[in-house]
Amino acid sequence: MTDPTAPGPLAATAALMADPARARMLAALMSGEALTAGELARIAGVTAATASGHLARMADGGLLAVHAQGRHRYHRLASEEVAAAIETLGGLAARIAPARAWTHGEAAREARLCWNHLAGRLGVALHARLVAEGWLTPAPGGWDATAEGRARLAATGVAIGEAERSPRFAAHRCIARDCMDWSERRPHLAGGLGREIARAWLGRGWLRRLPAVGEGDLLARRRIAVTPEGARGLRESLGLATA
Amino acid sequence: MTDPTAPGPLAATAALMADPARARMLAALMSGEALTAGELARIAGVTAATASGHLARMADGGLLAVHAQGRHRYHRLASEEVAAAIETLGGLAARIAPARAWTHGEAAREARLCWNHLAGRLGVALHARLVAEGWLTPAPGGWDATAEGRARLAATGVAIGEAERSPRFAAHRCIARDCMDWSERRPHLAGGLGREIARAWLGRGWLRRLPAVGEGDLLARRRIAVTPEGARGLRESLGLATA
DNA sequence: CCGAGGCTTCGGCCCCGGGCGAAGCGCCGG
DNA sequence: CCGGCGCTTCGCCCGGGGCCGAAGCCTCGG
């Protein structure tokens, strides 16, 4: 006989995201970076004591992975699944509450990071372009890249070999998957390939990070823009026009 | 200046799912059916008064759509996005808490309904088969069906025309989309086509609904099985082997 | 027109859990 | 070896909200 008042796993997980302070921490961690407990306390707007409790709960619940280093404790999202769940819920929330439409600035709608890959109009346009040119081909649960696609992307500095280091690629040749973009309502590219694309283009200066727009910016560390060299490179290498 | 203690949209939406009684109601509504307030109260294990409050909150938050009919008020999930968010969060929860692995019975792992489409090993096998045969072709954000695919599915009684009645099809010829299966960890078919497939096969007796396994069964109304005729039909029409 | 039944609203109870300050623990630097 | 700093634990307060019973509203059926 199970306790009928026991919170199901769904309720328990949702409860971990249901607190404003915890939600602010999770939003900050959507940048993909690992942040210290102190940084997260400041972001969430609570004292270190309160933040410590929140972080312990989320780590215990499997949402966060913790890495101790010296007297700092670095926290990051535990897995891509966690990031996907947060993104899905966030998108649902944005759709449900269009009260004040889009409070994050037009630039963030143009390009931003989602977890560790590109989102916004740029991410969606990239996804559409890769599919339209036949550079991506369906694989179970996502996409594989064709030889032509691999060559094109490698020419932009993307480490295809790194993108293939995942159990999903080993099992099903699935190098990328879709992630629903909550500002564009169309998919952008996630998974190993999405991660490597963002890493490569940030690394070669095609994309640059933008500063947060204020205290407690929910998109802090996720704001990016295409540089002039990036616009030229994307046009010449992939035929991708940017705004 | 915005109130820093205000619950962000993410936290507010998560909070709506974070209560055990509400989570049980949402799980029951994942069958895709519309249920009355009284039924949901019994499922959630609370009195009508309590349930009424919960339902009002969820409807106000955009999670539920309400339809008054006589002295009954029917509640259903407001959109496919809501169902997807619940499914994602539920899958995350199942992955996070593998304490007692799979408490829902082996039959539910073989075949079940997810929202209004097929899930479990059957749903995943169908998805893989349609893709492998080239009967589905990528469309922005999901899949379109090829002429051969349409013919094959129409032969099994699927109303392709109904599946095309969606803004996503009108805009991008996207007749179906992926939905991550939380027991198989591979995608099954959702969207208009997924809905019509489930409807058709249940209608012609290829699939039948199974009774709930007890009071408060979280998969109640979602348990299904392939009938002998269904197994034969799936093999002959689609070359799909079932267990 | 009246009683029954489904549902909501109201009022009150109670507990969960988020907030803080203070104290304790561990790692680093001097 | 000691002081500083990051982080956690402890003890306490307090408010939100989940729960129920009773009462009220509305619809249906006779």
PDB file of N, CA and C in Angstrom, chain B residues 31-97:
ATOM      1  N   SER B  31      -4.499  11.039 -20.845  1.00  0.00           N
ATOM      2  CA  SER B  31      -5.178  10.103 -21.743  1.00  0.00           C
ATOM      3  C   SER B  31      -5.768  10.838 -22.936  1.00  0.00           C
ATOM      4  N   GLY B  32      -5.862  12.157 -22.843  1.00  0.00           N
ATOM      5  CA  GLY B  32      -6.428  12.930 -23.934  1.00  0.00           C
ATOM      6  C   GLY B  32      -7.916  13.137 -23.778  1.00  0.00           C
ATOM      7  N   GLU B  33      -8.541  12.414 -22.863  1.00  0.00           N
ATOM      8  CA  GLU B  33      -9.974  12.578 -22.645  1.00  0.00           C
ATOM      9  C   GLU B  33     -10.263  13.833 -21.832  1.00  0.00           C
ATOM     10  N   ALA B  34     -11.485  14.295 -21.909  1.00  0.00           N
ATOM     11  CA  ALA B  34     -11.955  15.362 -21.038  1.00  0.00           C
ATOM     12  C   ALA B  34     -12.712  14.711 -19.887  1.00  0.00           C
ATOM     13  N   LEU B  35     -12.382  15.066 -18.669  1.00  0.00           N
ATOM     14  CA  LEU B  35     -12.989  14.456 -17.484  1.00  0.00           C
ATOM     15  C   LEU B  35     -13.725  15.514 -16.682  1.00  0.00           C
ATOM     16  N   THR B  36     -14.761  15.080 -15.971  1.00  0.00           N
ATOM     17  CA  THR B  36     -15.519  16.033 -15.169  1.00  0.00           C
ATOM     18  C   THR B  36     -14.776  16.341 -13.867  1.00  0.00           C
ATOM     19  N   ALA B  37     -15.163  17.441 -13.250  1.00  0.00           N
ATOM     20  CA  ALA B  37     -14.526  17.832 -11.998  1.00  0.00           C
ATOM     21  C   ALA B  37     -14.665  16.730 -10.955  1.00  0.00           C
ATOM     22  N   GLY B  38     -15.811  16.092 -10.904  1.00  0.00           N
ATOM     23  CA  GLY B  38     -16.016  15.037  -9.919  1.00  0.00           C
ATOM     24  C   GLY B  38     -15.100  13.846 -10.138  1.00  0.00           C
ATOM     25  N   GLU B  39     -14.978  13.417 -11.392  1.00  0.00           N
ATOM     26  CA  GLU B  39     -14.070  12.313 -11.697  1.00  0.00           C
ATOM     27  C   GLU B  39     -12.650  12.664 -11.279  1.00  0.00           C
ATOM     28  N   LEU B  40     -12.231  13.871 -11.595  1.00  0.00           N
ATOM     29  CA  LEU B  40     -10.863  14.278 -11.271  1.00  0.00           C
ATOM     30  C   LEU B  40     -10.676  14.363  -9.761  1.00  0.00           C
ATOM     31  N   ALA B  41     -11.712  14.775  -9.046  1.00  0.00           N
ATOM     32  CA  ALA B  41     -11.608  14.812  -7.593  1.00  0.00           C
ATOM     33  C   ALA B  41     -11.371  13.411  -7.055  1.00  0.00           C
ATOM     34  N   ARG B  42     -12.121  12.441  -7.559  1.00  0.00           N
ATOM     35  CA  ARG B  42     -11.953  11.062  -7.095  1.00  0.00           C
ATOM     36  C   ARG B  42     -10.567  10.535  -7.457  1.00  0.00           C
ATOM     37  N   ILE B  43     -10.134  10.808  -8.676  1.00  0.00           N
ATOM     38  CA  ILE B  43      -8.806  10.346  -9.104  1.00  0.00           C
ATOM     39  C   ILE B  43      -7.718  10.942  -8.220  1.00  0.00           C
ATOM     40  N   ALA B  44      -7.860  12.233  -7.910  1.00  0.00           N
ATOM     41  CA  ALA B  44      -6.824  12.901  -7.124  1.00  0.00           C
ATOM     42  C   ALA B  44      -6.907  12.542  -5.648  1.00  0.00           C
ATOM     43  N   GLY B  45      -8.040  11.977  -5.234  1.00  0.00           N
ATOM     44  CA  GLY B  45      -8.172  11.598  -3.829  1.00  0.00           C
ATOM     45  C   GLY B  45      -8.461  12.768  -2.915  1.00  0.00           C
ATOM     46  N   VAL B  46      -9.175  13.764  -3.394  1.00  0.00           N
ATOM     47  CA  VAL B  46      -9.537  14.920  -2.569  1.00  0.00           C
ATOM     48  C   VAL B  46     -11.041  15.158  -2.714  1.00  0.00           C
ATOM     49  N   THR B  47     -11.578  16.037  -1.881  1.00  0.00           N
ATOM     50  CA  THR B  47     -13.008  16.333  -1.957  1.00  0.00           C
ATOM     51  C   THR B  47     -13.277  17.247  -3.153  1.00  0.00           C
ATOM     52  N   ALA B  48     -14.551  17.365  -3.465  1.00  0.00           N
ATOM     53  CA  ALA B  48     -14.924  18.204  -4.602  1.00  0.00           C
ATOM     54  C   ALA B  48     -14.487  19.644  -4.385  1.00  0.00           C
ATOM     55  N   ALA B  49     -14.577  20.105  -3.146  1.00  0.00           N
ATOM     56  CA  ALA B  49     -14.203  21.496  -2.870  1.00  0.00           C
ATOM     57  C   ALA B  49     -12.732  21.733  -3.202  1.00  0.00           C
ATOM     58  N   THR B  50     -11.883  20.833  -2.710  1.00  0.00           N
ATOM     59  CA  THR B  50     -10.450  20.980  -2.968  1.00  0.00           C
ATOM     60  C   THR B  50     -10.155  20.883  -4.458  1.00  0.00           C
ATOM     61  N   ALA B  51     -10.759  19.896  -5.094  1.00  0.00           N
ATOM     62  CA  ALA B  51     -10.506  19.707  -6.521  1.00  0.00           C
ATOM     63  C   ALA B  51     -10.925  20.942  -7.311  1.00  0.00           C
ATOM     64  N   SER B  52     -12.034  21.536  -6.920  1.00  0.00           N
ATOM     65  CA  SER B  52     -12.511  22.706  -7.632  1.00  0.00           C
ATOM     66  C   SER B  52     -11.472  23.817  -7.622  1.00  0.00           C
ATOM     67  N   GLY B  53     -10.880  24.020  -6.462  1.00  0.00           N
ATOM     68  CA  GLY B  53      -9.830  25.028  -6.358  1.00  0.00           C
ATOM     69  C   GLY B  53      -8.651  24.718  -7.263  1.00  0.00           C
ATOM     70  N   HIS B  54      -8.217  23.465  -7.217  1.00  0.00           N
ATOM     71  CA  HIS B  54      -7.089  23.066  -8.063  1.00  0.00           C
ATOM     72  C   HIS B  54      -7.399  23.288  -9.532  1.00  0.00           C
ATOM     73  N   LEU B  55      -8.571  22.871  -9.952  1.00  0.00           N
ATOM     74  CA  LEU B  55      -8.920  22.979 -11.369  1.00  0.00           C
ATOM     75  C   LEU B  55      -8.997  24.434 -11.804  1.00  0.00           C
ATOM     76  N   ALA B  56      -9.530  25.279 -10.934  1.00  0.00           N
ATOM     77  CA  ALA B  56      -9.609  26.693 -11.277  1.00  0.00           C
ATOM     78  C   ALA B  56      -8.207  27.272 -11.458  1.00  0.00           C
ATOM     79  N   ARG B  57      -7.309  26.895 -10.546  1.00  0.00           N
ATOM     80  CA  ARG B  57      -5.938  27.407 -10.656  1.00  0.00           C
ATOM     81  C   ARG B  57      -5.297  26.972 -11.967  1.00  0.00           C
ATOM     82  N   MET B  58      -5.455  25.698 -12.305  1.00  0.00           N
ATOM     83  CA  MET B  58      -4.795  25.191 -13.510  1.00  0.00           C
ATOM     84  C   MET B  58      -5.430  25.779 -14.770  1.00  0.00           C
ATOM     85  N   ALA B  59      -6.734  25.959 -14.749  1.00  0.00           N
ATOM     86  CA  ALA B  59      -7.394  26.575 -15.909  1.00  0.00           C
ATOM     87  C   ALA B  59      -6.941  28.019 -16.039  1.00  0.00           C
ATOM     88  N   ASP B  60      -6.869  28.709 -14.909  1.00  0.00           N
ATOM     89  CA  ASP B  60      -6.426  30.101 -14.925  1.00  0.00           C
ATOM     90  C   ASP B  60      -4.992  30.210 -15.430  1.00  0.00           C
ATOM     91  N   GLY B  61      -4.188  29.217 -15.089  1.00  0.00           N
ATOM     92  CA  GLY B  61      -2.789  29.225 -15.510  1.00  0.00           C
ATOM     93  C   GLY B  61      -2.581  28.758 -16.935  1.00  0.00           C
ATOM     94  N   GLY B  62      -3.656  28.398 -17.613  1.00  0.00           N
ATOM     95  CA  GLY B  62      -3.535  28.030 -19.008  1.00  0.00           C
ATOM     96  C   GLY B  62      -3.190  26.578 -19.247  1.00  0.00           C
ATOM     97  N   LEU B  63      -3.201  25.765 -18.198  1.00  0.00           N
ATOM     98  CA  LEU B  63      -2.886  24.350 -18.382  1.00  0.00           C
ATOM     99  C   LEU B  63      -4.100  23.564 -18.847  1.00  0.00           C
ATOM    100  N   LEU B  64      -5.279  23.977 -18.419  1.00  0.00           N
ATOM    101  CA  LEU B  64      -6.479  23.222 -18.742  1.00  0.00           C
ATOM    102  C   LEU B  64      -7.448  24.070 -19.550  1.00  0.00           C
ATOM    103  N   ALA B  65      -8.230  23.399 -20.378  1.00  0.00           N
ATOM    104  CA  ALA B  65      -9.352  24.021 -21.052  1.00  0.00           C
ATOM    105  C   ALA B  65     -10.626  23.433 -20.457  1.00  0.00           C
ATOM    106  N   VAL B  66     -11.614  24.275 -20.190  1.00  0.00           N
ATOM    107  CA  VAL B  66     -12.836  23.840 -19.533  1.00  0.00           C
ATOM    108  C   VAL B  66     -13.999  23.985 -20.494  1.00  0.00           C
ATOM    109  N   HIS B  67     -14.892  23.001 -20.432  1.00  0.00           N
ATOM    110  CA  HIS B  67     -16.041  23.005 -21.321  1.00  0.00           C
ATOM    111  C   HIS B  67     -17.262  22.643 -20.488  1.00  0.00           C
ATOM    112  N   ALA B  68     -18.148  23.618 -20.262  1.00  0.00           N
ATOM    113  CA  ALA B  68     -19.343  23.367 -19.449  1.00  0.00           C
ATOM    114  C   ALA B  68     -20.405  22.687 -20.294  1.00  0.00           C
ATOM    115  N   GLN B  69     -21.010  21.676 -19.744  1.00  0.00           N
ATOM    116  CA  GLN B  69     -22.049  20.945 -20.457  1.00  0.00           C
ATOM    117  C   GLN B  69     -23.067  20.491 -19.420  1.00  0.00           C
ATOM    118  N   GLY B  70     -24.218  21.158 -19.410  1.00  0.00           N
ATOM    119  CA  GLY B  70     -25.206  20.830 -18.390  1.00  0.00           C
ATOM    120  C   GLY B  70     -24.660  21.135 -17.014  1.00  0.00           C
ATOM    121  N   ARG B  71     -24.841  20.215 -16.101  1.00  0.00           N
ATOM    122  CA  ARG B  71     -24.293  20.483 -14.768  1.00  0.00           C
ATOM    123  C   ARG B  71     -22.914  19.875 -14.584  1.00  0.00           C
ATOM    124  N   HIS B  72     -22.332  19.401 -15.668  1.00  0.00           N
ATOM    125  CA  HIS B  72     -20.952  18.898 -15.597  1.00  0.00           C
ATOM    126  C   HIS B  72     -20.004  19.924 -16.202  1.00  0.00           C
ATOM    127  N   ARG B  73     -18.783  19.927 -15.686  1.00  0.00           N
ATOM    128  CA  ARG B  73     -17.755  20.760 -16.317  1.00  0.00           C
ATOM    129  C   ARG B  73     -16.607  19.843 -16.718  1.00  0.00           C
ATOM    130  N   TYR B  74     -16.386  19.742 -17.998  1.00  0.00           N
ATOM    131  CA  TYR B  74     -15.356  18.854 -18.533  1.00  0.00           C
ATOM    132  C   TYR B  74     -14.031  19.601 -18.627  1.00  0.00           C
ATOM    133  N   HIS B  75     -12.976  18.940 -18.173  1.00  0.00           N
ATOM    134  CA  HIS B  75     -11.636  19.530 -18.204  1.00  0.00           C
ATOM    135  C   HIS B  75     -10.734  18.669 -19.076  1.00  0.00           C
ATOM    136  N   ARG B  76      -9.907  19.332 -19.889  1.00  0.00           N
ATOM    137  CA  ARG B  76      -8.901  18.603 -20.652  1.00  0.00           C
ATOM    138  C   ARG B  76      -7.640  19.461 -20.710  1.00  0.00           C
ATOM    139  N   LEU B  77      -6.538  18.853 -21.092  1.00  0.00           N
ATOM    140  CA  LEU B  77      -5.306  19.624 -21.231  1.00  0.00           C
ATOM    141  C   LEU B  77      -5.515  20.677 -22.310  1.00  0.00           C
ATOM    142  N   ALA B  78      -4.973  21.866 -22.085  1.00  0.00           N
ATOM    143  CA  ALA B  78      -5.288  22.994 -22.946  1.00  0.00           C
ATOM    144  C   ALA B  78      -4.679  22.855 -24.329  1.00  0.00           C
ATOM    145  N   SER B  79      -3.568  22.166 -24.448  1.00  0.00           N
ATOM    146  CA  SER B  79      -2.883  22.106 -25.739  1.00  0.00           C
ATOM    147  C   SER B  79      -1.901  20.953 -25.751  1.00  0.00           C
ATOM    148  N   GLU B  80      -1.434  20.676 -26.932  1.00  0.00           N
ATOM    149  CA  GLU B  80      -0.421  19.640 -27.079  1.00  0.00           C
ATOM    150  C   GLU B  80       0.887  20.050 -26.406  1.00  0.00           C
ATOM    151  N   GLU B  81       1.147  21.360 -26.360  1.00  0.00           N
ATOM    152  CA  GLU B  81       2.359  21.826 -25.685  1.00  0.00           C
ATOM    153  C   GLU B  81       2.312  21.467 -24.202  1.00  0.00           C
ATOM    154  N   VAL B  82       1.148  21.621 -23.594  1.00  0.00           N
ATOM    155  CA  VAL B  82       1.019  21.268 -22.183  1.00  0.00           C
ATOM    156  C   VAL B  82       1.292  19.782 -21.992  1.00  0.00           C
ATOM    157  N   ALA B  83       0.709  18.974 -22.867  1.00  0.00           N
ATOM    158  CA  ALA B  83       0.943  17.531 -22.764  1.00  0.00           C
ATOM    159  C   ALA B  83       2.418  17.218 -22.938  1.00  0.00           C
ATOM    160  N   ALA B  84       3.069  17.902 -23.879  1.00  0.00           N
ATOM    161  CA  ALA B  84       4.488  17.646 -24.105  1.00  0.00           C
ATOM    162  C   ALA B  84       5.312  18.015 -22.880  1.00  0.00           C
ATOM    163  N   ALA B  85       4.959  19.125 -22.241  1.00  0.00           N
ATOM    164  CA  ALA B  85       5.699  19.546 -21.054  1.00  0.00           C
ATOM    165  C   ALA B  85       5.536  18.534 -19.929  1.00  0.00           C
ATOM    166  N   ILE B  86       4.325  18.038 -19.753  1.00  0.00           N
ATOM    167  CA  ILE B  86       4.093  17.043 -18.706  1.00  0.00           C
ATOM    168  C   ILE B  86       4.872  15.775 -19.014  1.00  0.00           C
ATOM    169  N   GLU B  87       4.838  15.375 -20.279  1.00  0.00           N
ATOM    170  CA  GLU B  87       5.557  14.164 -20.667  1.00  0.00           C
ATOM    171  C   GLU B  87       7.059  14.338 -20.425  1.00  0.00           C
ATOM    172  N   THR B  88       7.593  15.483 -20.811  1.00  0.00           N
ATOM    173  CA  THR B  88       9.026  15.729 -20.632  1.00  0.00           C
ATOM    174  C   THR B  88       9.398  15.691 -19.161  1.00  0.00           C
ATOM    175  N   LEU B  89       8.606  16.385 -18.362  1.00  0.00           N
ATOM    176  CA  LEU B  89       8.900  16.435 -16.938  1.00  0.00           C
ATOM    177  C   LEU B  89       8.742  15.048 -16.317  1.00  0.00           C
ATOM    178  N   GLY B  90       7.730  14.322 -16.757  1.00  0.00           N
ATOM    179  CA  GLY B  90       7.537  12.971 -16.237  1.00  0.00           C
ATOM    180  C   GLY B  90       8.695  12.065 -16.598  1.00  0.00           C
ATOM    181  N   GLY B  91       9.186  12.203 -17.828  1.00  0.00           N
ATOM    182  CA  GLY B  91      10.323  11.403 -18.238  1.00  0.00           C
ATOM    183  C   GLY B  91      11.556  11.734 -17.438  1.00  0.00           C
ATOM    184  N   LEU B  92      11.748  13.023 -17.188  1.00  0.00           N
ATOM    185  CA  LEU B  92      12.887  13.441 -16.377  1.00  0.00           C
ATOM    186  C   LEU B  92      12.768  12.851 -14.985  1.00  0.00           C
ATOM    187  N   ALA B  93      11.573  12.901 -14.449  1.00  0.00           N
ATOM    188  CA  ALA B  93      11.361  12.363 -13.114  1.00  0.00           C
ATOM    189  C   ALA B  93      11.651  10.867 -13.087  1.00  0.00           C
ATOM    190  N   ALA B  94      11.191  10.158 -14.127  1.00  0.00           N
ATOM    191  CA  ALA B  94      11.420   8.714 -14.160  1.00  0.00           C
ATOM    192  C   ALA B  94      12.905   8.418 -14.237  1.00  0.00           C
ATOM    193  N   ARG B  95      13.641   9.263 -14.963  1.00  0.00           N
ATOM    194  CA  ARG B  95      15.065   9.054 -15.110  1.00  0.00           C
ATOM    195  C   ARG B  95      15.789   9.393 -13.815  1.00  0.00           C
ATOM    196  N   ILE B  96      15.334  10.452 -13.150  1.00  0.00           N
ATOM    197  CA  ILE B  96      15.984  10.885 -11.932  1.00  0.00           C
ATOM    198  C   ILE B  96      15.774   9.876 -10.818  1.00  0.00           C
ATOM    199  N   ALA B  97      14.563   9.348 -10.709  1.00  0.00           N
ATOM    200  CA  ALA B  97      14.223   8.472  -9.594  1.00  0.00           C
ATOM    201  C   ALA B  97      14.019   7.044 -10.071  1.00  0.00           C
TER     202      ALA B  97
END
